[in-house]
Amino acid sequence: MRTNRQLSAHQATVACLDNRLSELKRVHQPLWVYDFDDASIAWANAEALALWQAESLQVLSERDLSEDMTQVVTMRLQQYQQDFLRDDSIQFREYWTLYPNGDPQPVEILFSAFRLNDGRMAMFCEAQGFQRLDNDALRSSQALLYTSVMISLFSVTGEPLYRNPAARASVRSSDEHLHEHFIEDTAMRRLDIASEQEVNFVANVHVGSGERWHDISARRCLDAVSGESAWLISEVDVSQLKATQERANFLAEHDILTGLPNRNHVSIVLEQRILQMYARGDQGALIFIDLDHFKDINDSLGHAAGDSLLVEIANRLKHLVGDTDNIARLGGDEFLLLMGPLMDKGEVDARIAKLKQHLSEPMMLQGRNVRVTPSIGVSLFPADGKNINELMRHADLAMYHAKDLGRNEAAYFTQDMSEAVDCRINLESELMVALKEKQFSAWFQPRVDVQSGEIRGAEALVRWVHPERGIVSPADFIPACEDSGLIACLGKLVLTQAVIAQRQWAQNGHALKISVNLSPVQFAGETLVEDFMQIVEDNGGDPHFLELEITESVLLGNDQATIGKLQALVDYGFHIAIDDFGTGYSNLSYLHRYPISCLKIDRSFIAQLDTAQPIIELIISMARLFDLDVVAEGVETSAQLQALKAYDCQEYQGFFYGGAVAPGEFTALLGFDGEAAA
Ligand code: C2E
Ligand code: MG
Ligand code: MG
């Protein structure tokens, strides 16, 4: 509803126009003036009054046309006003359907700019000999007006002939030529092909608000007015889609956290750069970086701090290298750098020294001063490889070597590293065959009472009876079993043989405690407790005479899962011993936190009895305090045994009494001829 004030202003406009346009009153064609701001007809001649079905100008001018106007029409009219304000010489000829009193009236109207007396921009409308169009023509002309697809017609030389409202709304100026519309010249060249058939392409175009991406289809047609050849161009704004696509492409090749290129980028872009450098005869280096002890930061300060650290490292790398296309984050705390072209190895050395220095500078994380160091592996090209995969594999190997050197080191790839890996791969496949062909068996080393010299138990130690190499030591294959996951199978096999031996010796009157080694990898297995209980049940063993040897590293996590697992094993009857005691973290606080019943003093202490004496005595007295058994390992001499007697150590193992032997031989040691364990 209009206010009184608006009404009187409106009436003044109407009166004024009626005077000004009095000469047009007698024209036999409906003419009227549309007031955009007021959404009303400010003036109409008699023909227009008839068309609008109004008995007087007063009645018509008081109609508020905005009341039943759709939003699309409102926006279109706003657009017209803008167009006229920009250029008051333009005219549009369009088919409209007017709805006077709700009655549809299709008309062809010529719209032009019209200034009201108060200076506002209105629109002069001339309905031209409104012959009735057939329904299809009517609907198609309406569709052309309403569609958001920008449709325009250009002469073959590019002058604009027609634009639908959507095209008009987007264009910079009404007289813009076709070639001025495109930002890049290539678009016009593509259009040339359209003389034959329709062409479709996406182009960057100028619009009133700046630059956009339009999906364009262009075809040649005849101008319905001149009959001459023309371009019919339809355009859809796909900027949003294009931006989404570009983002998706970026994400496919970049790491979200640091914004650095990711592994995909490496195989695409770095591979190309290497090929180019190779073709030019340039030398370069591929640098593999892994942060030392990054996991500790994540565990102690939380993942958010870990993320901030990675971002900071990424920023330092960007700063050092400059061209981010030559850096990648491979995942976790691993980064890759491509350097080149380089003069010589001296230049690589210098750059790596700088890299190490910058990356290990302290940073603030959650109010703490934190410092991480990098382990760096380097492969040089073309010497160490001619493609990215080979170079990466070699730089990775060199990085592991740097870790072995004690971290915060850089290592260059050498051929030996590759051979070591080949050996490991061969070993893993051999181990699989060995498991299948039952080449493994548990041997037993006596555990002897220090005071009486009697056998109290035995440690099961696995042996690989290799068809060609003979007996292979576990030190040579346990790590490979751990890496490949075979350790779970192997562990169950050894436990089974140990349980059988325990049962058979017990049946012959020897209540021996049999210990079995448990690797940390095996301990982490989800079904460990159930599997072990099942093996004892199936083979008729007594868990109270079975001891599982774990290493200190298993206890480091100090988490509920570890305690729960150990407790479940102990509840079933197993004893738990700590193997190689004294070599790990020796954090004595865990001795009363975990259900442990035995400490096995590492043989390095026994080997250096003179210097290690205070430690051995300390371990033994502490064990007594916590009511734990103590076994000294690696006793090779009678002097060592005498010393252990003096320290009041309970049991020992060692070559002095005897090393590990096959079950049958062990049975003989016990002094009976019973059937040997399997
Ligand atoms: P460990 O558990 O500390 O076993 C003791 C090692 O010391 C055995 O080596 C044994 O033969 C050796 N030894 C015994 N007495 C003496 C001595 O007087 N002097 C010296 N120098 N050495 C002695 P082995 O059998 O080569 O086993 C090495 C390691 O392999 C074991 O160390 C254990 O950690 C691992 N291992 C052996 N069998 C298994 C197994 O079935 N499962 C797992 N997970 N690990 C095993
Ligand atoms: Mg052991
Ligand atoms: Mg040991």
XYZ file of C-alpha atoms and ligand atoms in Angstrom:
726
model
C 0.000 0.000 0.000
C 1.222 3.442 -0.827
C 1.377 6.151 1.802
C -0.570 9.381 1.348
C 2.633 11.165 0.582
C 3.541 8.700 -2.155
C 0.020 9.009 -3.556
C 0.138 12.761 -3.892
C 3.611 12.662 -5.499
C 2.299 10.058 -7.883
C -0.738 12.172 -8.780
C 1.501 15.138 -9.453
C 3.610 13.037 -11.838
C 0.497 11.790 -13.629
C -0.902 15.294 -14.070
C 2.398 16.617 -15.314
C 2.807 13.843 -17.875
C -0.716 14.189 -19.139
C 0.178 17.719 -20.135
C 3.566 16.856 -21.539
C 2.360 13.966 -23.662
C -0.990 15.410 -24.726
C -0.001 15.190 -28.385
C 0.395 11.433 -28.176
C -3.097 10.940 -26.867
C -4.560 10.480 -30.278
C -2.046 7.918 -31.593
C -3.852 4.671 -32.539
C -1.444 2.479 -30.761
C -1.289 1.701 -27.033
C 1.341 3.930 -25.429
C 2.108 4.239 -21.747
C 4.817 5.293 -19.337
C 5.906 2.865 -16.644
C 7.249 4.307 -13.413
C 9.855 1.790 -12.171
C 10.150 3.225 -8.682
C 6.432 3.348 -8.096
C 5.609 0.107 -9.969
C 2.725 1.884 -11.641
C 1.649 3.338 -14.952
C 2.234 7.073 -14.815
C 0.582 7.855 -18.134
C -1.417 6.020 -20.834
C -3.297 6.988 -23.961
C -6.807 5.781 -24.702
C -5.596 2.670 -26.600
C -3.430 1.715 -23.671
C -6.316 2.248 -21.247
C -8.293 -0.225 -23.353
C -5.416 -2.686 -23.392
C -4.995 -2.396 -19.605
C -8.800 -2.607 -19.199
C -9.068 0.605 -17.186
C -11.875 3.172 -17.487
C -9.640 6.176 -16.788
C -6.010 7.179 -16.406
C -6.726 7.968 -12.776
C -7.955 4.403 -12.111
C -5.059 2.834 -14.034
C -2.393 4.959 -12.430
C -3.595 3.971 -8.988
C -3.079 0.274 -9.691
C -0.085 -1.036 -7.755
C 1.437 -3.390 -10.325
C 3.952 -4.744 -7.847
C 1.152 -6.545 -6.039
C 0.935 -9.485 -8.448
C 4.336 -9.167 -10.057
C 6.628 -12.251 -9.911
C 10.148 -11.812 -8.642
C 11.620 -12.574 -12.043
C 9.604 -9.752 -13.624
C 10.585 -7.377 -10.810
C 14.262 -8.160 -11.386
C 13.889 -7.807 -15.119
C 12.325 -4.390 -14.765
C 15.113 -3.342 -12.416
C 17.526 -4.479 -15.066
C 15.771 -2.332 -17.707
C 16.043 0.703 -15.483
C 19.790 0.027 -15.088
C 20.158 -0.418 -18.843
C 18.439 2.895 -19.563
C 20.449 4.684 -16.924
C 23.602 3.425 -18.574
C 22.465 4.288 -22.068
C 19.203 6.144 -22.670
C 19.336 5.635 -26.420
C 18.761 1.882 -26.386
C 15.473 0.216 -27.189
C 14.229 -3.326 -26.654
C 11.537 -5.070 -28.582
C 10.033 -7.979 -26.705
C 6.947 -10.125 -26.469
C 5.265 -9.719 -23.120
C 2.077 -11.058 -21.668
C 0.278 -8.414 -19.646
C -2.357 -9.426 -17.123
C -4.857 -6.536 -16.844
C -7.407 -7.668 -14.231
C -5.855 -11.171 -14.484
C -6.664 -11.506 -18.207
C -3.577 -12.571 -20.273
C -2.824 -10.143 -23.127
C 0.169 -11.072 -25.310
C 1.720 -8.003 -26.917
C 4.880 -7.000 -28.661
C 6.302 -3.961 -26.930
C 9.027 -1.540 -27.834
C 10.633 -0.251 -24.641
C 12.670 2.946 -24.484
C 14.068 5.269 -21.839
C 11.879 8.061 -20.516
C 12.847 10.755 -18.019
C 10.126 11.920 -15.659
C 9.922 15.591 -14.801
C 11.637 15.000 -11.479
C 14.568 13.457 -13.368
C 13.903 9.824 -12.455
C 14.321 7.153 -15.145
C 11.029 5.634 -16.316
C 10.153 3.576 -19.390
C 8.175 4.462 -22.459
C 6.207 1.487 -23.797
C 4.708 1.165 -27.287
C 2.566 -1.894 -27.960
C 2.998 -2.571 -31.630
C 0.210 -3.910 -33.807
C -0.338 -6.762 -31.456
C -1.088 -9.551 -33.814
C -1.692 -12.767 -31.962
C 1.193 -15.218 -31.946
C 0.488 -18.894 -31.924
C 0.925 -20.552 -28.524
C 4.345 -22.059 -29.204
C 5.762 -18.790 -30.494
C 4.302 -17.002 -27.509
C 5.804 -19.445 -25.033
C 9.190 -19.543 -26.700
C 9.423 -15.758 -26.685
C 8.475 -15.753 -22.988
C 11.093 -18.416 -22.263
C 13.721 -16.278 -23.970
C 12.864 -13.412 -21.661
C 12.747 -15.400 -18.458
C 15.678 -17.730 -18.903
C 18.899 -17.181 -16.991
C 20.789 -18.469 -20.029
C 22.391 -15.482 -21.750
C 21.365 -15.535 -25.386
C 22.667 -13.055 -27.930
C 22.860 -12.603 -31.647
C 25.831 -10.958 -33.388
C 26.482 -10.091 -36.985
C 29.327 -12.072 -38.581
C 31.599 -9.101 -37.961
C 30.675 -9.160 -34.266
C 28.209 -6.250 -33.884
C 25.499 -6.986 -31.351
C 22.035 -7.483 -32.907
C 20.037 -8.776 -29.974
C 20.494 -9.744 -26.318
C 17.896 -11.311 -24.104
C 17.510 -9.735 -20.633
C 19.939 -12.211 -19.015
C 22.622 -11.334 -21.612
C 21.924 -7.629 -21.227
C 22.212 -7.891 -17.476
C 25.680 -9.373 -17.733
C 27.317 -7.423 -20.556
C 29.603 -4.428 -19.849
C 27.993 -2.146 -22.431
C 25.216 -2.655 -24.930
C 27.456 -1.949 -27.913
C 30.191 -4.387 -26.873
C 31.425 -6.404 -29.836
C 31.715 -10.126 -29.701
C 35.526 -10.134 -29.753
C 35.587 -7.582 -26.893
C 33.572 -9.991 -24.784
C 36.330 -12.611 -24.578
C 39.426 -12.103 -22.482
C 41.565 -14.464 -24.515
C 41.904 -14.400 -28.307
C 41.736 -18.172 -28.498
C 37.982 -18.001 -27.928
C 37.424 -16.119 -31.220
C 39.526 -18.679 -33.047
C 37.353 -21.435 -31.647
C 34.291 -19.573 -32.883
C 35.586 -19.716 -36.428
C 35.060 -23.431 -36.366
C 31.404 -22.751 -35.600
C 30.811 -21.760 -39.202
C 30.581 -25.503 -39.812
C 28.866 -26.794 -36.704
C 27.978 -25.841 -33.152
C 30.977 -25.383 -30.857
C 31.057 -25.588 -27.086
C 33.796 -24.305 -24.863
C 34.401 -22.593 -21.543
C 35.908 -19.111 -21.782
C 36.946 -16.320 -19.502
C 34.760 -13.297 -20.387
C 34.282 -9.659 -19.405
C 31.021 -8.846 -17.648
C 29.724 -5.698 -15.977
C 30.979 -6.889 -12.585
C 34.442 -8.002 -13.739
C 35.514 -11.348 -15.163
C 33.616 -14.636 -15.136
C 33.834 -18.094 -16.652
C 31.072 -18.827 -19.164
C 30.154 -22.082 -20.793
C 29.571 -21.003 -24.364
C 27.762 -22.623 -27.235
C 27.924 -20.860 -30.546
C 26.371 -21.624 -33.879
C 25.840 -19.815 -37.163
C 22.272 -18.910 -38.126
C 20.382 -16.368 -40.217
C 19.253 -13.098 -38.663
C 15.451 -13.165 -38.892
C 15.380 -9.420 -39.625
C 18.114 -8.934 -42.232
C 18.291 -12.485 -43.461
C 22.059 -12.280 -43.144
C 24.364 -14.748 -41.535
C 24.812 -14.213 -37.788
C 26.236 -15.774 -34.619
C 23.806 -17.183 -32.094
C 25.631 -17.389 -28.787
C 24.253 -18.836 -25.583
C 26.183 -18.572 -22.341
C 25.846 -20.012 -18.853
C 27.892 -18.727 -15.959
C 29.999 -21.625 -14.677
C 32.409 -19.618 -12.522
C 31.250 -21.329 -9.348
C 31.603 -24.759 -10.893
C 34.980 -23.847 -12.298
C 36.155 -22.598 -8.890
C 34.928 -25.824 -7.267
C 36.676 -27.845 -9.936
C 39.879 -25.923 -9.490
C 39.688 -26.405 -5.738
C 39.111 -30.136 -6.260
C 42.096 -30.270 -8.618
C 44.193 -28.374 -6.109
C 43.171 -30.715 -3.308
C 43.893 -33.756 -5.431
C 47.469 -32.607 -5.715
C 47.959 -30.772 -2.435
C 48.020 -31.521 1.221
C 45.224 -29.724 3.086
C 47.178 -29.121 6.279
C 50.297 -27.478 4.874
C 49.113 -26.483 1.398
C 52.197 -28.202 -0.013
C 51.960 -30.460 -3.059
C 51.253 -34.075 -2.120
C 52.321 -37.491 -3.360
C 50.133 -37.237 -6.503
C 51.875 -34.048 -7.451
C 55.219 -35.793 -7.086
C 54.361 -38.474 -9.571
C 53.020 -35.917 -12.050
C 55.007 -32.690 -11.733
C 58.308 -33.772 -10.200
C 58.529 -36.671 -12.606
C 58.263 -34.168 -15.462
C 60.822 -31.824 -14.022
C 63.260 -34.650 -13.599
C 62.754 -35.742 -17.184
C 63.343 -32.166 -18.363
C 66.501 -31.826 -16.291
C 67.672 -35.165 -17.561
C 67.076 -34.127 -21.161
C 69.091 -30.946 -20.603
C 71.914 -32.900 -18.995
C 71.457 -31.132 -15.628
C 72.400 -32.675 -12.318
C 70.122 -32.591 -9.322
C 69.267 -34.126 -5.988
C 66.149 -35.576 -4.462
C 65.997 -35.042 -0.717
C 63.854 -37.188 1.547
C 63.210 -35.673 4.983
C 61.731 -37.421 7.988
C 61.384 -35.619 11.307
C 62.975 -37.356 14.276
C 60.704 -38.335 17.152
C 57.729 -36.514 15.674
C 55.459 -39.118 17.243
C 56.643 -38.069 20.702
C 55.434 -34.510 20.054
C 52.059 -35.807 18.905
C 51.804 -38.085 21.937
C 52.936 -35.575 24.513
C 51.568 -32.249 23.235
C 48.593 -33.532 21.243
C 47.711 -33.680 17.567
C 46.952 -29.960 17.268
C 50.526 -29.179 18.326
C 51.792 -31.861 15.930
C 49.844 -30.201 13.110
C 51.243 -26.750 13.959
C 54.722 -28.196 13.897
C 54.194 -29.679 10.437
C 52.862 -26.350 9.162
C 55.897 -24.536 10.569
C 58.263 -27.049 8.959
C 56.397 -26.685 5.648
C 56.758 -22.899 5.866
C 60.473 -23.174 6.527
C 60.849 -25.453 3.532
C 58.889 -23.031 1.329
C 61.081 -20.200 2.529
C 64.258 -22.157 1.856
C 63.303 -23.550 -1.532
C 61.169 -20.749 -2.941
C 59.423 -22.719 -5.664
C 56.726 -24.708 -3.845
C 56.341 -26.954 -6.870
C 59.644 -28.525 -5.904
C 58.493 -29.511 -2.408
C 56.000 -32.157 -1.348
C 54.615 -33.571 1.837
C 54.433 -37.306 1.344
C 52.309 -37.895 4.428
C 52.913 -37.910 8.179
C 56.223 -36.253 8.918
C 57.815 -37.042 5.539
C 58.769 -34.345 3.081
C 60.446 -34.398 -0.298
C 62.541 -31.732 -2.004
C 63.835 -31.553 -5.516
C 67.006 -29.523 -5.996
C 68.462 -28.710 -9.343
C 70.149 -27.901 -11.546
C 73.157 -28.210 -9.268
C 76.835 -27.645 -9.888
C 78.329 -30.495 -7.880
C 78.004 -32.549 -4.715
C 79.613 -29.738 -2.747
C 76.587 -27.587 -3.511
C 74.254 -30.351 -2.286
C 76.286 -30.608 0.938
C 76.025 -26.884 1.509
C 72.275 -26.817 0.876
C 71.683 -29.781 3.162
C 73.691 -28.185 5.948
C 71.468 -25.105 5.626
C 68.360 -27.266 5.587
C 69.390 -29.087 8.757
C 70.195 -25.851 10.499
C 66.892 -24.134 9.628
C 64.649 -27.098 10.263
C 66.123 -27.767 13.683
C 65.777 -24.230 14.958
C 63.502 -24.139 18.014
C 59.841 -23.164 17.675
C 57.125 -22.281 20.166
C 54.353 -24.850 20.488
C 51.697 -24.325 23.117
C 53.951 -22.024 25.065
C 56.841 -24.490 24.983
C 60.105 -24.245 23.192
C 60.250 -27.318 20.959
C 62.990 -28.449 18.605
C 62.794 -31.223 16.040
C 65.654 -32.502 13.962
C 65.447 -33.997 10.466
C 66.876 -37.272 9.192
C 67.763 -36.673 5.569
C 68.276 -39.124 2.729
C 69.683 -37.961 -0.595
C 69.710 -39.521 -4.034
C 71.558 -37.772 -6.834
C 70.552 -37.831 -10.424
C 71.294 -38.991 -12.949
C 73.759 -41.133 -10.922
C 71.243 -42.788 -8.546
C 68.227 -42.996 -10.820
C 66.645 -41.552 -13.901
C 63.021 -41.439 -12.860
C 61.175 -40.214 -9.815
C 60.261 -43.659 -8.474
C 63.803 -44.922 -8.493
C 65.155 -41.695 -7.018
C 62.521 -41.683 -4.296
C 63.157 -45.292 -3.353
C 66.858 -44.591 -3.080
C 66.456 -41.339 -1.131
C 64.099 -43.188 1.231
C 66.690 -45.924 1.820
C 69.343 -43.304 2.471
C 67.003 -41.631 4.966
C 66.679 -44.895 6.904
C 70.409 -45.098 6.924
C 70.527 -41.566 8.371
C 68.170 -42.729 11.143
C 70.472 -45.666 11.853
C 73.371 -43.252 12.123
C 71.625 -41.802 15.150
C 69.164 -39.322 13.584
C 69.701 -35.639 12.823
C 71.988 -36.890 10.087
C 72.079 -36.784 6.321
C 73.080 -39.788 4.221
C 73.681 -40.215 0.498
C 72.331 -43.285 -1.218
C 74.855 -46.018 -1.947
C 74.399 -49.280 -3.821
C 74.928 -51.351 -0.610
C 71.706 -49.953 0.827
C 69.790 -51.260 -2.120
C 71.412 -54.674 -1.834
C 70.498 -54.870 1.859
C 66.869 -54.302 0.911
C 66.981 -56.908 -1.844
C 68.333 -59.369 0.733
C 65.507 -58.499 3.120
C 62.901 -59.082 0.404
C 64.447 -62.464 -0.452
C 64.576 -63.356 3.221
C 60.882 -62.630 3.691
C 59.844 -64.936 0.876
C 62.213 -67.629 2.138
C 60.701 -67.323 5.616
C 57.243 -67.933 4.239
C 58.411 -71.126 2.602
C 60.214 -72.139 5.802
C 57.023 -71.754 7.854
C 55.075 -73.832 5.371
C 57.743 -76.526 5.285
C 58.126 -76.614 9.074
C 61.815 -75.683 9.074
C 61.508 -73.945 12.458
C 61.832 -75.636 15.799
C 62.219 -74.600 19.401
C 65.470 -75.476 21.125
C 65.882 -75.242 24.859
C 68.586 -73.650 26.970
C 68.692 -74.809 30.596
C 67.868 -72.422 33.419
C 70.014 -73.540 36.307
C 69.829 -72.979 40.076
C 72.866 -70.886 41.029
C 73.342 -72.529 44.405
C 72.560 -76.209 43.659
C 73.440 -76.397 39.951
C 70.165 -78.209 39.197
C 68.082 -77.504 36.094
C 65.001 -75.480 37.124
C 63.636 -74.695 33.724
C 64.467 -73.807 30.138
C 64.156 -70.981 27.670
C 62.692 -71.901 24.312
C 64.819 -70.347 21.558
C 63.729 -70.707 17.984
C 66.067 -72.233 15.401
C 65.704 -72.222 11.644
C 67.026 -75.459 10.314
C 67.759 -74.255 6.815
C 68.111 -76.991 4.159
C 71.316 -75.404 2.813
C 72.599 -72.990 5.422
C 72.100 -75.259 8.435
C 71.106 -73.691 11.764
C 70.256 -70.003 11.340
C 70.331 -67.716 14.387
C 67.095 -65.907 15.336
C 68.932 -62.564 15.287
C 69.154 -63.011 11.494
C 65.460 -63.520 10.866
C 63.328 -62.319 13.835
C 63.425 -58.652 12.669
C 62.248 -59.682 9.178
C 59.482 -61.773 10.768
C 58.414 -58.735 12.786
C 58.358 -56.457 9.744
C 56.405 -58.897 7.621
C 53.931 -59.932 10.314
C 55.108 -63.568 10.164
C 56.111 -63.293 13.819
C 52.554 -64.086 14.959
C 52.677 -67.511 13.268
C 56.212 -68.185 14.357
C 55.424 -67.222 17.964
C 52.487 -69.621 18.098
C 54.630 -72.400 16.662
C 57.324 -71.901 19.345
C 54.752 -71.706 22.145
C 53.130 -74.921 20.927
C 56.450 -76.778 20.993
C 57.279 -75.292 24.416
C 53.903 -76.402 25.846
C 54.386 -79.932 24.494
C 57.880 -80.094 26.029
C 56.613 -78.743 29.359
C 53.863 -81.383 29.488
C 56.136 -84.271 28.515
C 58.856 -83.362 31.017
C 56.253 -82.842 33.760
C 54.807 -86.256 32.950
C 58.314 -87.630 33.602
C 58.558 -85.955 36.967
C 60.368 -82.760 35.967
C 58.350 -79.717 37.002
C 60.291 -77.255 34.832
C 59.393 -73.663 34.152
C 59.596 -73.094 30.402
C 59.978 -69.557 29.114
C 59.049 -68.315 25.667
C 60.073 -65.028 24.028
C 57.331 -62.635 22.989
C 58.205 -59.906 20.504
C 56.627 -56.460 20.987
C 54.981 -56.801 17.576
C 53.463 -60.095 18.632
C 52.360 -58.641 21.965
C 50.406 -55.954 20.093
C 48.358 -58.644 18.280
C 44.635 -58.392 19.053
C 43.958 -62.090 19.664
C 47.176 -62.828 21.559
C 45.547 -63.794 24.885
C 42.886 -66.053 23.345
C 45.409 -67.674 20.974
C 47.840 -68.448 23.793
C 45.166 -69.886 26.066
C 43.946 -72.061 23.211
C 47.456 -73.413 22.532
C 47.925 -74.356 26.196
C 44.488 -76.041 26.301
C 44.997 -77.916 23.021
C 48.367 -79.311 24.071
C 47.595 -80.129 27.677
C 50.138 -77.733 29.202
C 50.089 -76.101 32.628
C 50.232 -72.287 32.355
C 51.699 -72.050 35.866
C 54.869 -73.598 34.431
C 54.992 -71.296 31.437
C 56.671 -67.894 31.426
C 56.392 -65.239 28.734
C 59.459 -63.028 28.233
C 58.683 -59.483 27.192
C 61.055 -56.558 26.742
C 60.946 -53.244 28.557
C 59.756 -51.470 25.414
C 56.381 -53.246 25.693
C 55.799 -51.536 29.041
C 56.744 -48.070 27.855
C 53.285 -47.222 26.576
C 51.932 -47.524 30.127
C 48.432 -47.763 28.783
C 45.418 -49.643 30.073
C 45.464 -52.025 27.107
C 48.962 -53.269 28.035
C 48.051 -53.724 31.688
C 44.786 -55.439 30.729
C 46.529 -57.881 28.398
C 49.258 -58.755 30.882
C 46.700 -59.194 33.637
C 44.582 -61.507 31.461
C 47.644 -63.674 30.769
C 48.582 -63.742 34.462
C 44.989 -64.506 35.495
C 45.126 -67.533 33.228
C 48.292 -68.707 34.994
C 51.194 -67.517 32.810
C 54.185 -65.855 34.487
C 55.674 -62.715 32.970
C 59.422 -62.061 32.829
C 61.288 -59.000 31.637
C 64.006 -60.054 29.209
C 67.333 -58.278 28.716
C 66.595 -56.276 31.858
C 68.746 -53.185 32.321
C 69.255 -52.388 28.660
C 66.020 -50.529 28.122
C 64.593 -47.622 29.996
C 64.952 -49.385 33.355
C 62.223 -47.298 34.792
C 61.810 -49.215 37.986
C 58.431 -47.713 38.701
C 56.780 -50.227 36.380
C 57.945 -53.143 38.462
C 55.050 -52.737 40.856
C 52.585 -51.380 38.303
C 52.644 -54.460 36.086
C 52.050 -58.101 37.064
C 55.670 -59.229 36.617
C 57.294 -62.163 38.374
C 60.819 -62.415 36.985
C 63.746 -60.257 35.794
C 66.340 -61.629 33.387
C 69.539 -59.601 33.755
C 70.974 -58.835 30.341
C 74.123 -60.721 29.468
C 76.070 -57.524 28.779
C 76.197 -56.920 32.554
C 77.462 -60.429 33.226
C 80.094 -60.013 30.507
C 81.441 -56.916 32.263
C 81.083 -58.131 35.770
C 83.807 -55.897 37.180
C 82.223 -52.640 36.199
C 78.607 -53.807 36.299
C 78.778 -55.341 39.762
C 76.936 -52.473 41.552
C 74.141 -52.591 38.969
C 73.751 -56.349 39.263
C 73.607 -56.108 43.038
C 71.067 -53.304 42.801
C 68.853 -55.301 40.439
C 68.996 -58.360 42.673
C 68.161 -56.473 45.852
C 65.361 -54.624 44.113
C 63.923 -57.877 42.776
C 63.908 -59.234 46.294
C 62.046 -56.126 47.445
C 59.333 -56.693 44.849
C 59.395 -60.460 45.394
C 60.619 -61.244 41.885
C 62.768 -64.105 40.591
C 66.107 -63.163 39.029
C 67.834 -64.998 36.200
C 71.327 -63.981 35.062
C 71.862 -64.484 31.325
C 75.059 -65.244 29.424
C 77.088 -66.904 32.159
C 80.175 -68.240 30.421
C 82.721 -68.726 33.188
C 82.962 -70.263 36.613
C 84.130 -66.887 37.966
C 80.908 -65.325 36.814
C 78.924 -68.101 38.446
C 80.827 -67.680 41.723
C 80.099 -63.955 41.713
C 76.380 -64.605 41.179
C 76.436 -67.031 44.101
C 77.871 -64.264 46.261
C 75.148 -61.833 45.114
C 72.523 -64.426 45.974
C 71.149 -64.610 42.433
C 68.629 -67.460 42.003
C 69.100 -68.808 38.497
C 71.363 -68.456 35.510
C 71.592 -69.387 31.852
C 74.755 -69.532 29.805
C 77.274 -71.449 27.800
C 79.030 -72.281 31.070
C 76.293 -74.820 31.679
C 75.226 -75.138 28.059
C 73.573 -73.367 25.165
C 70.230 -74.149 23.575
C 69.812 -77.753 22.410
C 67.146 -79.702 20.562
C 64.369 -81.116 22.797
C 65.673 -84.679 22.595
C 69.108 -83.615 23.786
C 67.558 -81.576 26.601
C 65.652 -84.668 27.733
C 68.963 -86.498 27.924
C 70.351 -83.677 30.074
C 67.508 -84.259 32.503
C 68.749 -87.783 32.913
C 65.934 -89.871 31.487
C 65.314 -91.470 28.133
C 61.689 -90.356 27.777
C 60.495 -89.553 24.318
C 61.761 -86.206 23.178
C 59.337 -83.361 22.751
C 58.172 -82.856 19.189
P 67.257 -63.720 24.363
O 65.842 -63.970 24.616
O 67.938 -62.766 25.253
O 67.943 -65.106 24.377
C 69.180 -65.336 24.878
C 70.193 -65.363 23.790
O 71.475 -65.444 24.338
C 70.044 -66.595 22.915
O 70.465 -66.251 21.619
C 71.058 -67.527 23.518
O 71.512 -68.527 22.650
C 72.155 -66.558 23.841
N 73.016 -67.093 24.922
C 72.706 -67.950 25.883
N 73.760 -68.156 26.700
C 74.771 -67.361 26.242
C 76.136 -67.127 26.674
O 76.619 -67.640 27.639
N 76.852 -66.224 25.933
C 76.327 -65.605 24.857
N 77.100 -64.762 24.200
N 75.069 -65.826 24.439
C 74.292 -66.683 25.116
P 69.670 -66.668 20.382
O 69.089 -68.001 20.547
O 70.510 -66.378 19.200
O 68.464 -65.660 20.410
C 68.661 -64.324 20.245
C 67.432 -63.563 20.518
O 66.427 -63.867 19.558
C 66.806 -63.886 21.836
O 67.436 -63.211 22.860
C 65.418 -63.444 21.635
O 65.313 -62.083 21.849
C 65.206 -63.748 20.189
N 64.448 -64.998 20.074
C 64.885 -66.268 20.116
N 63.855 -67.109 19.963
C 62.755 -66.379 19.854
C 61.377 -66.673 19.690
O 60.923 -67.822 19.658
N 60.519 -65.631 19.596
C 60.952 -64.362 19.655
N 60.065 -63.380 19.555
N 62.235 -64.028 19.812
C 63.137 -65.041 19.919
Mg 64.753 -64.410 26.024
Mg 67.720 -62.055 26.975
